[in-house]
PDB file of C-alpha atoms in Angstrom:
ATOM      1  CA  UNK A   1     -34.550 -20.104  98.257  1.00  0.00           C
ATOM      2  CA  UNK A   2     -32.462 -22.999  99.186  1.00  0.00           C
ATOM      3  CA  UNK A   3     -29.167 -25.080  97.790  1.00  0.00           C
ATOM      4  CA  UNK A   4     -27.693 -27.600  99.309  1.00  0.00           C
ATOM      5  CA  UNK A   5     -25.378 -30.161  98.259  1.00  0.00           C
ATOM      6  CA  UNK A   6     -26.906 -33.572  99.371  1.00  0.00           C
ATOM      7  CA  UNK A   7     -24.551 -35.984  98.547  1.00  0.00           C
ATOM      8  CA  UNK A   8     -21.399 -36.649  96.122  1.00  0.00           C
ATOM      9  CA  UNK A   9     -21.050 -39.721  93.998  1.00  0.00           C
ATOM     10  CA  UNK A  10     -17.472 -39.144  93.625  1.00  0.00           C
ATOM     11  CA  UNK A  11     -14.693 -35.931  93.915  1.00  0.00           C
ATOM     12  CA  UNK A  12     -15.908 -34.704  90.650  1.00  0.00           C
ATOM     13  CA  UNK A  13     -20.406 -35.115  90.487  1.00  0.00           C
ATOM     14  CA  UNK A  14     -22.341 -33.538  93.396  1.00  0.00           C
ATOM     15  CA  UNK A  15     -26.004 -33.703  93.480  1.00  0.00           C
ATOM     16  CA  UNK A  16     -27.814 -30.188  94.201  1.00  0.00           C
ATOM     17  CA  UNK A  17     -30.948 -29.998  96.099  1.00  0.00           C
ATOM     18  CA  UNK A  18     -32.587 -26.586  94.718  1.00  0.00           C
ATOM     19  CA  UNK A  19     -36.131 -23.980  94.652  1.00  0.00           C
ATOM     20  CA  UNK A  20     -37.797 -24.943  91.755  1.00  0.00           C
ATOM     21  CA  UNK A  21     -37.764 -21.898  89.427  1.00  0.00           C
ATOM     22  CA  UNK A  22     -38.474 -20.627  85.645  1.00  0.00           C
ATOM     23  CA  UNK A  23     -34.479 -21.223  85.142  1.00  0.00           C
ATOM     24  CA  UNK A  24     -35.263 -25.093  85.354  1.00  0.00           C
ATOM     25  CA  UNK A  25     -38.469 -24.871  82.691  1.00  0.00           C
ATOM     26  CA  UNK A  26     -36.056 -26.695  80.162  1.00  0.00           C
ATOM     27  CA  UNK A  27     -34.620 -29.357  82.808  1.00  0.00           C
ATOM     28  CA  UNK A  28     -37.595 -30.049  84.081  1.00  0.00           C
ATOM     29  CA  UNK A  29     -39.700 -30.560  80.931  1.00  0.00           C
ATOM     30  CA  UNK A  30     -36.739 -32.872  79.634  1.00  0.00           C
ATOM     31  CA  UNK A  31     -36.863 -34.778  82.858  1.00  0.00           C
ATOM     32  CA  UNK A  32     -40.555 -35.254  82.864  1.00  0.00           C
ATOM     33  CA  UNK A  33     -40.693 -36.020  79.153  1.00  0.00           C
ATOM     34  CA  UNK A  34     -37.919 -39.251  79.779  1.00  0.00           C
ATOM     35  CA  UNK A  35     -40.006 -40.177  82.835  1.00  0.00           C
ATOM     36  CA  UNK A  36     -43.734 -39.494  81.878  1.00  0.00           C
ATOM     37  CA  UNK A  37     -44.183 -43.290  81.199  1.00  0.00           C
ATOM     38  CA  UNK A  38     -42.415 -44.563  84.357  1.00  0.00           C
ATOM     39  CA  UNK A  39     -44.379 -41.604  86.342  1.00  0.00           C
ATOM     40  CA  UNK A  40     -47.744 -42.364  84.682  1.00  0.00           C
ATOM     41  CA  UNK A  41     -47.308 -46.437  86.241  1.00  0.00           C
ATOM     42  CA  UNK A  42     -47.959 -44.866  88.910  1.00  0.00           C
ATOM     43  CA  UNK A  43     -50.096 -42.026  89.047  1.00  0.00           C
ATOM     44  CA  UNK A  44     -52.696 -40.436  86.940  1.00  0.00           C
ATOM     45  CA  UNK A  45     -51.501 -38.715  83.601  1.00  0.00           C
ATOM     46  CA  UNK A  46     -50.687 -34.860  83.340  1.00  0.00           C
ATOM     47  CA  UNK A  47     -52.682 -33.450  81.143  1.00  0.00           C
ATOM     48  CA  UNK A  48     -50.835 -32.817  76.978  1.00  0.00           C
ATOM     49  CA  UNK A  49     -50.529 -29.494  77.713  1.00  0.00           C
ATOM     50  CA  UNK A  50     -48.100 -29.400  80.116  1.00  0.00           C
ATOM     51  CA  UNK A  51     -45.360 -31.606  78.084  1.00  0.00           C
ATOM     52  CA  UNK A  52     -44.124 -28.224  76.569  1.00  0.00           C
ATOM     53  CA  UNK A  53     -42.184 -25.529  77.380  1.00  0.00           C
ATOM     54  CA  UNK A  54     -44.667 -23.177  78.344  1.00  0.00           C
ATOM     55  CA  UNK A  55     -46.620 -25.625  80.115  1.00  0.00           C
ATOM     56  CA  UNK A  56     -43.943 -26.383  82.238  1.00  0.00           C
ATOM     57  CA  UNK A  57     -43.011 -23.120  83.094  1.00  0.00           C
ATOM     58  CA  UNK A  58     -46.493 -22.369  83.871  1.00  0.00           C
ATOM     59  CA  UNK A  59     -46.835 -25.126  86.334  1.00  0.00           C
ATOM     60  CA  UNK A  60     -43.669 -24.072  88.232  1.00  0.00           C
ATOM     61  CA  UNK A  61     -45.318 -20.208  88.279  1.00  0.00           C
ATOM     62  CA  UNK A  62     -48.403 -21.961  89.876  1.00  0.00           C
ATOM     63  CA  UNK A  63     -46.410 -24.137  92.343  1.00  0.00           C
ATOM     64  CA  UNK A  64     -44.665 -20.506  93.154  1.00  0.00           C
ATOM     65  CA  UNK A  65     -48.242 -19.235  93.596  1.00  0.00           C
ATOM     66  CA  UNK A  66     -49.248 -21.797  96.123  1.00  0.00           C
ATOM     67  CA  UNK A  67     -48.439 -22.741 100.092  1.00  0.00           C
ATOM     68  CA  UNK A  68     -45.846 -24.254  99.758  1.00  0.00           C
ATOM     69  CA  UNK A  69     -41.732 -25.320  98.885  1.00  0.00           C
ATOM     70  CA  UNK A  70     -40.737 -27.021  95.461  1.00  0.00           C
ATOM     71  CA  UNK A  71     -37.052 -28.091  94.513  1.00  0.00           C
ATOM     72  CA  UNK A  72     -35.482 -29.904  91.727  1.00  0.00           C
ATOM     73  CA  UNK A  73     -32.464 -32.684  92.636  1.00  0.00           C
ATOM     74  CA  UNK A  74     -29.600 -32.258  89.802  1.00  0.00           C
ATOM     75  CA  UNK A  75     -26.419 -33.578  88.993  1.00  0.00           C
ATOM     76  CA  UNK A  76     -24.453 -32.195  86.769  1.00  0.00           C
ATOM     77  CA  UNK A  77     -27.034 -29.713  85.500  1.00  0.00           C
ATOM     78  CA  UNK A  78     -29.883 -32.508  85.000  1.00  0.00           C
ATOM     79  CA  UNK A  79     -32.597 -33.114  86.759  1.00  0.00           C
ATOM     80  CA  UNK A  80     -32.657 -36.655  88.764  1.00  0.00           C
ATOM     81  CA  UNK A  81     -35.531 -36.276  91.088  1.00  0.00           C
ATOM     82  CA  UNK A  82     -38.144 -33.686  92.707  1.00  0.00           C
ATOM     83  CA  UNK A  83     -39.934 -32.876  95.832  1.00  0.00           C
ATOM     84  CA  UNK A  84     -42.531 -30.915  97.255  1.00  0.00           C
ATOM     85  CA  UNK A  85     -44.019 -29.770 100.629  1.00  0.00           C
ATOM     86  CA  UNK A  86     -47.191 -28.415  99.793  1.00  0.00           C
ATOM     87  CA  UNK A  87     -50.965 -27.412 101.283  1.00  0.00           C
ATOM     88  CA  UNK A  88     -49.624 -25.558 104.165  1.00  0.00           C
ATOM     89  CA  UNK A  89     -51.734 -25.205 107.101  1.00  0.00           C
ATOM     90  CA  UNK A  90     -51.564 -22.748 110.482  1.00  0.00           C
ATOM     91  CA  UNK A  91     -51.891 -25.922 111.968  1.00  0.00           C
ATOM     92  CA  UNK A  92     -48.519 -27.000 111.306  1.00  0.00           C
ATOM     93  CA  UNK A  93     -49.451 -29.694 108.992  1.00  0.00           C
ATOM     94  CA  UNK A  94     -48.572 -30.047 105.119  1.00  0.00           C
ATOM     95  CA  UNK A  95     -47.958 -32.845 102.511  1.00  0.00           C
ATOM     96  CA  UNK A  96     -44.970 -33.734 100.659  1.00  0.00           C
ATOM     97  CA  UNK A  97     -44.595 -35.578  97.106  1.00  0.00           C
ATOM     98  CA  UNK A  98     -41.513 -36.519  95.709  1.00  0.00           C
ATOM     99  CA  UNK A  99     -40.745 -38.304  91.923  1.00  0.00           C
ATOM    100  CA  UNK A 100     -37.251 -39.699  91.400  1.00  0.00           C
ATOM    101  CA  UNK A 101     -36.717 -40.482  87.573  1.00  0.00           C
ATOM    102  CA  UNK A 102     -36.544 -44.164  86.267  1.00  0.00           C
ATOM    103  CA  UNK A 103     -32.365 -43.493  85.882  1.00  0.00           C
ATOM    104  CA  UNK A 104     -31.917 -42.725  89.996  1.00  0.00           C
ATOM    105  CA  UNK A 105     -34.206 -45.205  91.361  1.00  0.00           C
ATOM    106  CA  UNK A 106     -32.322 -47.589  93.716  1.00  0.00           C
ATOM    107  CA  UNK A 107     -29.770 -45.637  94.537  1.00  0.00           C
ATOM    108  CA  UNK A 108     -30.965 -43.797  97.889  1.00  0.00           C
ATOM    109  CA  UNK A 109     -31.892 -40.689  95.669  1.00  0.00           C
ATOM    110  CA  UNK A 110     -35.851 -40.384  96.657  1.00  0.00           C
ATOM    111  CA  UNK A 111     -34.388 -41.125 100.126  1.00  0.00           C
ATOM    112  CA  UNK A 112     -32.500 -38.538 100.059  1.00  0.00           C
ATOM    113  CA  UNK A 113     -34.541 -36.287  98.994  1.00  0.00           C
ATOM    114  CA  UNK A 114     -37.784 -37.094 101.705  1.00  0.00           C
ATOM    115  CA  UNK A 115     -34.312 -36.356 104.234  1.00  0.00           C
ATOM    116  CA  UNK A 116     -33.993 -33.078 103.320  1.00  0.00           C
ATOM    117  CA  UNK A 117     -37.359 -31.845 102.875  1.00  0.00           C
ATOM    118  CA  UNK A 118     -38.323 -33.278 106.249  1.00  0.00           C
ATOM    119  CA  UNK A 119     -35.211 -30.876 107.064  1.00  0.00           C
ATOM    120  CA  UNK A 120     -36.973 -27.769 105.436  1.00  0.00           C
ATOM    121  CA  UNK A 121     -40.149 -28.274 107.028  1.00  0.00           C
ATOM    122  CA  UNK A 122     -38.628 -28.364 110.516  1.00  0.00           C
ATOM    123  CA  UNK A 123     -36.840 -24.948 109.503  1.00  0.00           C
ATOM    124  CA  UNK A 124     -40.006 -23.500 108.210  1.00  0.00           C
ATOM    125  CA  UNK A 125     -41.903 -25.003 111.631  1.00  0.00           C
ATOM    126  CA  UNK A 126     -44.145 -27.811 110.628  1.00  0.00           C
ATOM    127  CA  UNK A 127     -45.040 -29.815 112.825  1.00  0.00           C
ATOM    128  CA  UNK A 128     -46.346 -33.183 111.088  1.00  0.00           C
ATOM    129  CA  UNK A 129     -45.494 -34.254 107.521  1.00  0.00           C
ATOM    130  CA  UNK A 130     -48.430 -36.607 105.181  1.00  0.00           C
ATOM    131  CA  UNK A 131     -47.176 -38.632 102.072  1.00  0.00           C
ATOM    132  CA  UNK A 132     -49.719 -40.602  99.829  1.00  0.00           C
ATOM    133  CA  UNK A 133     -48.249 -43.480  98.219  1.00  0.00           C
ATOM    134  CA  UNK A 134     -50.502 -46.262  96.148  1.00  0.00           C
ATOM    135  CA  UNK A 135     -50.158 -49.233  96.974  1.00  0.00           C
ATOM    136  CA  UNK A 136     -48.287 -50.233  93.439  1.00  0.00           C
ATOM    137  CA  UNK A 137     -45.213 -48.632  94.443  1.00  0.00           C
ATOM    138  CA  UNK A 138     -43.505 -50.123  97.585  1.00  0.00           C
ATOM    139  CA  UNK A 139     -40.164 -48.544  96.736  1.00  0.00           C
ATOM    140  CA  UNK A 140     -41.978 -45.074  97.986  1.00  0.00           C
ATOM    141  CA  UNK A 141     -43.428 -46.572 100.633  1.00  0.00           C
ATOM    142  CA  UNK A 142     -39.807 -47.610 101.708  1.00  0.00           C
ATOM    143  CA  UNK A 143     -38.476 -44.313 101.415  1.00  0.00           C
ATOM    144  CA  UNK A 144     -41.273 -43.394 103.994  1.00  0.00           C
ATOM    145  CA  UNK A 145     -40.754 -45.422 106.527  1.00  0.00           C
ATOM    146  CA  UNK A 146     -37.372 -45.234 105.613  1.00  0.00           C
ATOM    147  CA  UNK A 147     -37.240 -41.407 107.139  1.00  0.00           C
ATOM    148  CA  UNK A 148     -39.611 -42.231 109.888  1.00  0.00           C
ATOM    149  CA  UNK A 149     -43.119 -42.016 108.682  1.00  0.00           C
ATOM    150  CA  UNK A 150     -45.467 -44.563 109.824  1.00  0.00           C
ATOM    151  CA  UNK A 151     -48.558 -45.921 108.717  1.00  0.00           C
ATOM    152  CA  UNK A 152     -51.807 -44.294 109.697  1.00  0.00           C
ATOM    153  CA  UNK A 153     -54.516 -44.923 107.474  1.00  0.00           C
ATOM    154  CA  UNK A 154     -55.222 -46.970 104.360  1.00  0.00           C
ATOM    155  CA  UNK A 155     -57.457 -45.727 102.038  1.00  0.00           C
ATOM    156  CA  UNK A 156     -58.626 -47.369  98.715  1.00  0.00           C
ATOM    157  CA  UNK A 157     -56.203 -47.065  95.887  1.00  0.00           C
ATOM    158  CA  UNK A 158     -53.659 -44.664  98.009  1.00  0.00           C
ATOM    159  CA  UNK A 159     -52.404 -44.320 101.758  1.00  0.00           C
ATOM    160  CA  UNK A 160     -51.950 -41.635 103.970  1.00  0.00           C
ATOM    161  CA  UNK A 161     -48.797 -41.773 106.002  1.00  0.00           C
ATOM    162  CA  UNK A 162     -48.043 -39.088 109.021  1.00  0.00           C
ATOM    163  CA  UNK A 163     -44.725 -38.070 110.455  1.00  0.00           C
ATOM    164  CA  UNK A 164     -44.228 -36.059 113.942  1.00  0.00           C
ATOM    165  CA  UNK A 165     -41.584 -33.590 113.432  1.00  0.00           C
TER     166      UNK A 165
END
């Protein structure tokens, strides 16, 4: 399980970088609820089911049940943002995803977030880091190259991008 502070905004607001478990069902489900329209600009739709509170707290069992690390990004108890590093392989390799809600954007959040996860993988011994970004969203394509990933293959509708720990 991890917690970290990641960053203060002033003396009084820090932002807390933690696991993703059932204790943020309700923050999560509120977070994705404000954001489902800004999300769904750029990816496909989650299905109706999960915009409730068991559906939420069913995904976060099943991203518990898979190879993987999820967190949640908070401030002040609300969720701002969340990342993923997910299909582990022996190989060393493994994806990460991140979402920053429409509120955060612009201000270094989903940068800040890539940061640390890149962190976590290098604790947990990966060796090379993919992101898929569209090519509709060049704010997460920033963040990417922003914490060293680089290009490697465009694909239609999407990209791939690799990092070398």
């Amino acid at each position: 399980m991890y917690a970290a502070v990641i960053g203060k905004l002033s003396p009084w607001i820090s932002m807390l970088f933690e696991s993703l478990n059932e204790s943020h069902a309700s923050k999560l489900l509120a977070f994705e609820l404000e954001n489902r329209k800004h999300f769904e600009s750029f990816i496909e739709p989650r299905s109706e089911s999960f915009y409730s509170l068991s559906g939420v707290q069913k995904h976060i069992v099943d991203l518990q049940n898979l190879s993987g690390e999820s967190f949640a990004l908070l401030e002040n108890g609300v969720v701002l943002a969340r990342a993923n590093i997910k299909n582990i392989q022996s190989k060393g390799n493994a994806e990460i995803g991140y979402r920053v809600g429409k509120r955060a954007t612009g201000k270094g959040i989903g940068t800040a977030c890539v940061k640390h996860i890149v962190s976590i993988a290098k604790e947990l011994g990966l060796n090379c880091l993919s992101a898929f970004i569209i090519n509709n969203n060049p704010a997460s394509e920033k963040v990417l190259l922003n914490n060293g990933f680089h290009l490697d293959l465009c694909i239609p509708n999407g990209g791939s991008r690799d990092f070398p720990l």
